């Protein structure tokens, strides 16, 4: 009989998550039935969406939500042989018994020089989020100018690279000078540290004086309000995240962007990657 270690959400977050909001417990797992497999976690995801989603998708006492790369260590399911790897929505736990219906197999010829953790990143949900937002929500076209914030993150960094492949000018905002250097290595045309610029307004203007055709929004808050004022007429905005507000105990209020959106005739659409599946 296998034993699992599981991370429990003991208390819903109030402001920034704290250590005592979690508890590590042990759990005895049942013997496998026909069609079931035993998984051992190799990599666990820690994603920004967990902060807001935990509030309305979890009860106190639930295993923390999340995706993992896992190895099949026991199997009574021919689809998932022992030694194979899968992506599983099992949450923060070391071992899981499942009937396989929620598993995505990882290709058996996964390149040896590519970290399998990327199945939770560039080759996984964040990468698919970037692709869907660019292709289906923004409809980004060659020659356009794209702004992306949280640009060095799992989603933003892929957004910028796809946009460059499509022949676009890409401007990225991020939170450290090291991340700015990273974005330059990825091929971003312009990048700035929003924490150290004297004026966000001036930084956005300097990076693209002509404005922005598209904006891939990961942050929300004051950045979003400033960015909207720099959009070109008929610009498009894909709203993927709002990390500037996730830990707020009091909702942020204004400024209000409706007039700028009306005058510029902007299109703003929120989305989640799950829509693509």
Tab-separated table of C-alpha atoms in Angstrom:
chain	number	residue	atom	x	y	z
A	1	UNK	CA	0.000	0.000	0.000
A	2	UNK	CA	1.455	3.344	-1.083
A	3	UNK	CA	1.617	6.442	1.070
A	4	UNK	CA	1.261	9.991	-0.226
A	5	UNK	CA	2.268	13.348	1.167
A	6	UNK	CA	-0.342	15.990	0.377
A	7	UNK	CA	-0.406	19.753	0.875
A	8	UNK	CA	-3.745	20.853	2.257
A	9	UNK	CA	-5.225	24.353	2.073
A	10	UNK	CA	-6.106	24.796	5.732
A	11	UNK	CA	-7.399	28.354	5.407
A	12	UNK	CA	-8.442	30.494	2.447
A	13	UNK	CA	-5.857	33.164	1.705
A	14	UNK	CA	-6.301	36.618	3.208
A	15	UNK	CA	-3.881	38.912	1.414
A	16	UNK	CA	-0.516	37.349	0.540
A	17	UNK	CA	-0.443	33.545	1.078
A	18	UNK	CA	1.235	32.487	4.325
A	19	UNK	CA	2.895	29.247	5.423
A	20	UNK	CA	0.188	28.530	7.967
A	21	UNK	CA	-2.423	28.568	5.192
A	22	UNK	CA	-1.044	25.118	4.272
A	23	UNK	CA	-0.486	21.860	6.085
A	24	UNK	CA	1.505	18.823	4.952
A	25	UNK	CA	-0.300	15.564	5.696
A	26	UNK	CA	0.210	11.889	4.945
A	27	UNK	CA	-2.418	9.767	3.261
A	28	UNK	CA	-2.677	6.009	2.748
A	29	UNK	CA	-3.597	5.085	-0.818
A	30	UNK	CA	-5.712	2.059	-1.767
A	31	UNK	CA	-4.497	-0.929	-3.741
A	32	UNK	CA	-4.918	-0.558	-7.494
A	33	UNK	CA	-8.086	-1.777	-9.167
A	34	UNK	CA	-8.275	-2.840	-12.804
A	35	UNK	CA	-7.778	0.206	-15.049
A	36	UNK	CA	-5.980	2.245	-12.396
A	37	UNK	CA	-2.403	3.500	-12.112
A	38	UNK	CA	-0.210	4.803	-9.314
A	39	UNK	CA	1.577	8.073	-10.084
A	40	UNK	CA	4.639	9.557	-8.437
A	41	UNK	CA	5.053	13.312	-8.860
A	42	UNK	CA	8.239	14.493	-10.593
A	43	UNK	CA	7.398	18.207	-10.974
A	44	UNK	CA	4.597	20.264	-9.398
A	45	UNK	CA	3.307	23.487	-10.908
A	46	UNK	CA	3.049	26.724	-8.948
A	47	UNK	CA	1.006	29.123	-11.077
A	48	UNK	CA	-0.521	32.562	-10.453
A	49	UNK	CA	-4.037	31.309	-11.294
A	50	UNK	CA	-4.004	29.207	-8.116
A	51	UNK	CA	-4.336	32.341	-5.983
A	52	UNK	CA	-7.772	33.492	-7.261
A	53	UNK	CA	-9.040	30.053	-8.321
A	54	UNK	CA	-8.544	28.618	-4.840
A	55	UNK	CA	-11.145	31.072	-3.539
A	56	UNK	CA	-14.002	29.697	-5.633
A	57	UNK	CA	-12.865	26.200	-6.591
A	58	UNK	CA	-11.643	24.918	-3.230
A	59	UNK	CA	-12.909	24.339	0.260
A	60	UNK	CA	-10.699	24.585	3.311
A	61	UNK	CA	-9.214	21.130	3.818
A	62	UNK	CA	-8.889	20.349	0.092
A	63	UNK	CA	-5.611	19.307	-1.525
A	64	UNK	CA	-4.043	22.381	-3.149
A	65	UNK	CA	-4.949	22.554	-6.830
A	66	UNK	CA	-2.300	22.303	-9.531
A	67	UNK	CA	-0.851	20.262	-12.345
A	68	UNK	CA	2.107	17.900	-12.186
A	69	UNK	CA	4.405	15.838	-14.324
A	70	UNK	CA	4.237	12.350	-12.865
A	71	UNK	CA	5.782	8.947	-13.467
A	72	UNK	CA	3.674	5.783	-13.591
A	73	UNK	CA	5.154	3.472	-10.921
A	74	UNK	CA	2.396	0.828	-10.858
A	75	UNK	CA	-0.181	0.106	-13.519
A	76	UNK	CA	-3.262	-1.974	-14.205
A	77	UNK	CA	-4.033	0.134	-17.279
A	78	UNK	CA	-2.443	-0.815	-20.621
A	79	UNK	CA	-2.623	2.777	-21.871
A	80	UNK	CA	-0.197	3.934	-19.146
A	81	UNK	CA	2.624	1.392	-18.691
A	82	UNK	CA	5.047	1.502	-15.775
A	83	UNK	CA	7.826	3.997	-16.447
A	84	UNK	CA	5.771	6.254	-18.696
A	85	UNK	CA	5.210	9.914	-17.826
A	86	UNK	CA	2.001	11.935	-17.832
A	87	UNK	CA	0.642	15.382	-17.066
A	88	UNK	CA	-1.944	15.086	-14.295
A	89	UNK	CA	-4.254	17.556	-12.587
A	90	UNK	CA	-3.601	15.897	-9.232
A	91	UNK	CA	-2.713	18.965	-7.183
A	92	UNK	CA	0.102	19.232	-4.668
A	93	UNK	CA	0.673	15.607	-3.741
A	94	UNK	CA	3.509	13.137	-4.098
A	95	UNK	CA	1.474	10.071	-5.131
A	96	UNK	CA	-1.923	9.604	-6.734
A	97	UNK	CA	-4.153	6.677	-7.673
A	98	UNK	CA	-6.225	7.407	-10.778
A	99	UNK	CA	-8.228	5.585	-13.444
A	100	UNK	CA	-6.378	7.539	-16.141
A	101	UNK	CA	-9.283	9.629	-17.428
A	102	UNK	CA	-7.622	12.874	-16.326
A	103	UNK	CA	-4.144	12.094	-17.657
A	104	UNK	CA	-2.302	13.444	-20.698
A	105	UNK	CA	0.525	11.155	-21.855
A	106	UNK	CA	3.955	12.686	-22.442
A	107	UNK	CA	5.506	11.420	-25.664
A	108	UNK	CA	7.829	8.476	-25.164
A	109	UNK	CA	10.515	10.051	-27.350
A	110	UNK	CA	10.687	13.271	-25.303
A	111	UNK	CA	14.133	14.771	-26.125
A	112	UNK	CA	16.720	13.953	-23.481
A	113	UNK	CA	18.135	17.485	-23.543
A	114	UNK	CA	14.744	19.141	-22.903
A	115	UNK	CA	13.650	19.336	-19.235
A	116	UNK	CA	10.378	17.471	-18.742
A	117	UNK	CA	9.249	20.313	-16.473
A	118	UNK	CA	8.524	22.251	-19.672
A	119	UNK	CA	5.403	20.085	-20.025
A	120	UNK	CA	4.077	22.385	-17.276
A	121	UNK	CA	5.466	25.502	-18.945
A	122	UNK	CA	6.351	26.377	-22.520
A	123	UNK	CA	5.090	23.047	-23.895
A	124	UNK	CA	2.156	22.960	-21.484
A	125	UNK	CA	-0.655	25.155	-20.255
A	126	UNK	CA	1.271	28.479	-20.175
A	127	UNK	CA	2.543	27.972	-23.730
A	128	UNK	CA	-0.928	27.045	-24.970
A	129	UNK	CA	-2.316	30.122	-23.200
A	130	UNK	CA	0.163	32.321	-25.054
A	131	UNK	CA	-0.611	30.735	-28.424
A	132	UNK	CA	-4.382	30.862	-28.000
A	133	UNK	CA	-4.318	34.460	-26.813
A	134	UNK	CA	-2.222	35.573	-29.768
A	135	UNK	CA	-3.987	33.584	-32.478
A	136	UNK	CA	-7.625	33.395	-31.391
A	137	UNK	CA	-8.159	36.409	-29.111
A	138	UNK	CA	-5.824	39.052	-30.539
A	139	UNK	CA	-5.517	37.826	-34.113
A	140	UNK	CA	-2.012	39.315	-34.130
A	141	UNK	CA	-0.775	40.177	-37.626
A	142	UNK	CA	2.680	40.614	-39.123
A	143	UNK	CA	4.044	44.134	-38.721
A	144	UNK	CA	1.900	45.008	-35.683
A	145	UNK	CA	3.236	46.216	-32.332
A	146	UNK	CA	2.496	44.123	-29.258
A	147	UNK	CA	2.803	45.095	-25.595
A	148	UNK	CA	3.025	42.329	-22.979
A	149	UNK	CA	3.422	42.761	-19.228
A	150	UNK	CA	4.801	40.164	-16.807
A	151	UNK	CA	6.805	39.529	-19.950
A	152	UNK	CA	9.474	37.331	-18.366
A	153	UNK	CA	6.910	34.956	-16.901
A	154	UNK	CA	5.849	31.552	-18.181
A	155	UNK	CA	3.122	33.008	-20.417
A	156	UNK	CA	4.574	36.412	-21.273
A	157	UNK	CA	7.954	35.097	-22.420
A	158	UNK	CA	6.263	32.727	-24.877
A	159	UNK	CA	3.909	35.475	-26.051
A	160	UNK	CA	6.870	37.648	-27.012
A	161	UNK	CA	8.690	34.872	-28.859
A	162	UNK	CA	5.630	33.864	-30.875
A	163	UNK	CA	5.003	37.501	-31.765
A	164	UNK	CA	8.596	37.867	-33.012
A	165	UNK	CA	8.203	34.731	-35.138
A	166	UNK	CA	5.112	36.361	-36.653
A	167	UNK	CA	7.171	39.426	-37.607
A	168	UNK	CA	5.898	41.856	-34.992
A	169	UNK	CA	7.509	44.531	-32.848
A	170	UNK	CA	7.381	43.384	-29.216
A	171	UNK	CA	7.622	45.523	-26.079
A	172	UNK	CA	7.859	43.819	-22.684
A	173	UNK	CA	7.454	45.103	-19.150
A	174	UNK	CA	8.990	43.164	-16.270
A	175	UNK	CA	10.112	43.585	-12.664
A	176	UNK	CA	13.919	43.447	-12.584
A	177	UNK	CA	16.948	44.422	-14.638
A	178	UNK	CA	17.949	40.753	-14.894
A	179	UNK	CA	14.570	39.985	-16.447
A	180	UNK	CA	14.984	42.890	-18.869
A	181	UNK	CA	18.266	41.336	-20.009
A	182	UNK	CA	16.504	37.977	-20.376
A	183	UNK	CA	13.812	39.511	-22.591
A	184	UNK	CA	16.498	41.056	-24.786
A	185	UNK	CA	18.064	37.614	-25.174
A	186	UNK	CA	14.675	36.294	-26.300
A	187	UNK	CA	14.537	38.928	-29.034
A	188	UNK	CA	12.161	41.515	-27.559
A	189	UNK	CA	12.609	44.825	-29.389
A	190	UNK	CA	12.120	46.887	-26.238
A	191	UNK	CA	11.958	45.954	-22.560
A	192	UNK	CA	11.858	47.974	-19.346
A	193	UNK	CA	11.753	47.469	-15.589
A	194	UNK	CA	8.457	48.969	-14.478
A	195	UNK	CA	9.708	49.163	-10.872
A	196	UNK	CA	12.592	51.507	-11.651
A	197	UNK	CA	11.388	53.691	-14.534
A	198	UNK	CA	10.749	57.274	-13.490
A	199	UNK	CA	7.401	57.272	-15.274
A	200	UNK	CA	5.418	54.354	-16.678
A	201	UNK	CA	3.744	56.793	-19.047
A	202	UNK	CA	7.107	57.902	-20.444
A	203	UNK	CA	8.427	54.320	-20.624
A	204	UNK	CA	5.442	53.185	-22.702
A	205	UNK	CA	5.790	56.199	-24.989
A	206	UNK	CA	9.529	55.769	-25.450
A	207	UNK	CA	9.220	52.039	-26.211
A	208	UNK	CA	6.644	52.644	-28.952
A	209	UNK	CA	5.903	56.305	-29.731
A	210	UNK	CA	3.326	55.276	-32.335
A	211	UNK	CA	1.319	53.251	-29.782
A	212	UNK	CA	0.307	49.598	-29.631
A	213	UNK	CA	-1.903	47.517	-31.890
A	214	UNK	CA	-2.253	44.699	-29.363
A	215	UNK	CA	-1.800	44.290	-25.623
A	216	UNK	CA	-1.427	40.908	-23.913
A	217	UNK	CA	-2.542	41.693	-20.366
A	218	UNK	CA	-1.266	39.590	-17.462
A	219	UNK	CA	-1.145	42.157	-14.655
A	220	UNK	CA	-4.144	44.492	-14.340
A	221	UNK	CA	-4.137	47.357	-11.856
A	222	UNK	CA	-2.589	50.746	-12.683
A	223	UNK	CA	-0.421	49.314	-15.473
A	224	UNK	CA	-3.514	48.325	-17.428
A	225	UNK	CA	-5.043	51.779	-17.167
A	226	UNK	CA	-1.848	53.409	-18.458
A	227	UNK	CA	-1.432	50.897	-21.270
A	228	UNK	CA	-4.967	51.373	-22.557
A	229	UNK	CA	-4.287	55.063	-23.101
A	230	UNK	CA	-1.378	54.081	-25.407
A	231	UNK	CA	-3.400	51.772	-27.647
A	232	UNK	CA	-3.880	52.626	-31.304
A	233	UNK	CA	-7.377	53.071	-32.699
A	234	UNK	CA	-9.143	49.704	-33.063
A	235	UNK	CA	-6.518	48.063	-30.839
A	236	UNK	CA	-7.130	44.630	-29.317
A	237	UNK	CA	-6.493	43.559	-25.724
A	238	UNK	CA	-6.333	39.949	-24.495
A	239	UNK	CA	-6.863	39.761	-20.729
A	240	UNK	CA	-5.164	36.640	-19.399
A	241	UNK	CA	-4.335	37.591	-15.812
A	242	UNK	CA	-4.541	40.250	-13.122
A	243	UNK	CA	-1.641	39.444	-10.823
A	244	UNK	CA	-1.441	43.002	-9.473
A	245	UNK	CA	-4.768	42.449	-7.710
A	246	UNK	CA	-4.695	38.800	-6.591
A	247	UNK	CA	-3.539	39.540	-3.034
A	248	UNK	CA	-5.641	42.653	-2.476
A	249	UNK	CA	-7.855	42.569	0.597
A	250	UNK	CA	-9.693	45.679	-0.631
A	251	UNK	CA	-10.589	45.880	-4.347
A	252	UNK	CA	-8.694	48.521	-6.317
A	253	UNK	CA	-10.876	51.310	-7.685
A	254	UNK	CA	-10.321	53.226	-10.929
A	255	UNK	CA	-9.156	55.078	-12.862
A	256	UNK	CA	-11.912	54.234	-15.294
A	257	UNK	CA	-10.970	53.407	-18.864
A	258	UNK	CA	-14.309	53.335	-20.645
A	259	UNK	CA	-13.911	56.713	-22.360
A	260	UNK	CA	-10.492	55.810	-23.766
A	261	UNK	CA	-11.924	52.529	-25.016
A	262	UNK	CA	-14.841	54.303	-26.679
A	263	UNK	CA	-12.740	56.985	-28.342
A	264	UNK	CA	-10.145	54.493	-29.583
A	265	UNK	CA	-12.824	51.854	-30.348
A	266	UNK	CA	-10.848	49.158	-28.562
A	267	UNK	CA	-11.702	45.482	-28.194
A	268	UNK	CA	-10.940	43.814	-24.847
A	269	UNK	CA	-11.584	40.125	-24.225
A	270	UNK	CA	-10.859	37.965	-21.219
A	271	UNK	CA	-10.011	34.308	-21.729
A	272	UNK	CA	-8.701	31.128	-20.169
A	273	UNK	CA	-6.618	28.495	-21.930
A	274	UNK	CA	-9.194	25.819	-21.071
A	275	UNK	CA	-11.436	27.321	-23.766
A	276	UNK	CA	-9.016	25.970	-26.369
A	277	UNK	CA	-9.357	22.362	-25.248
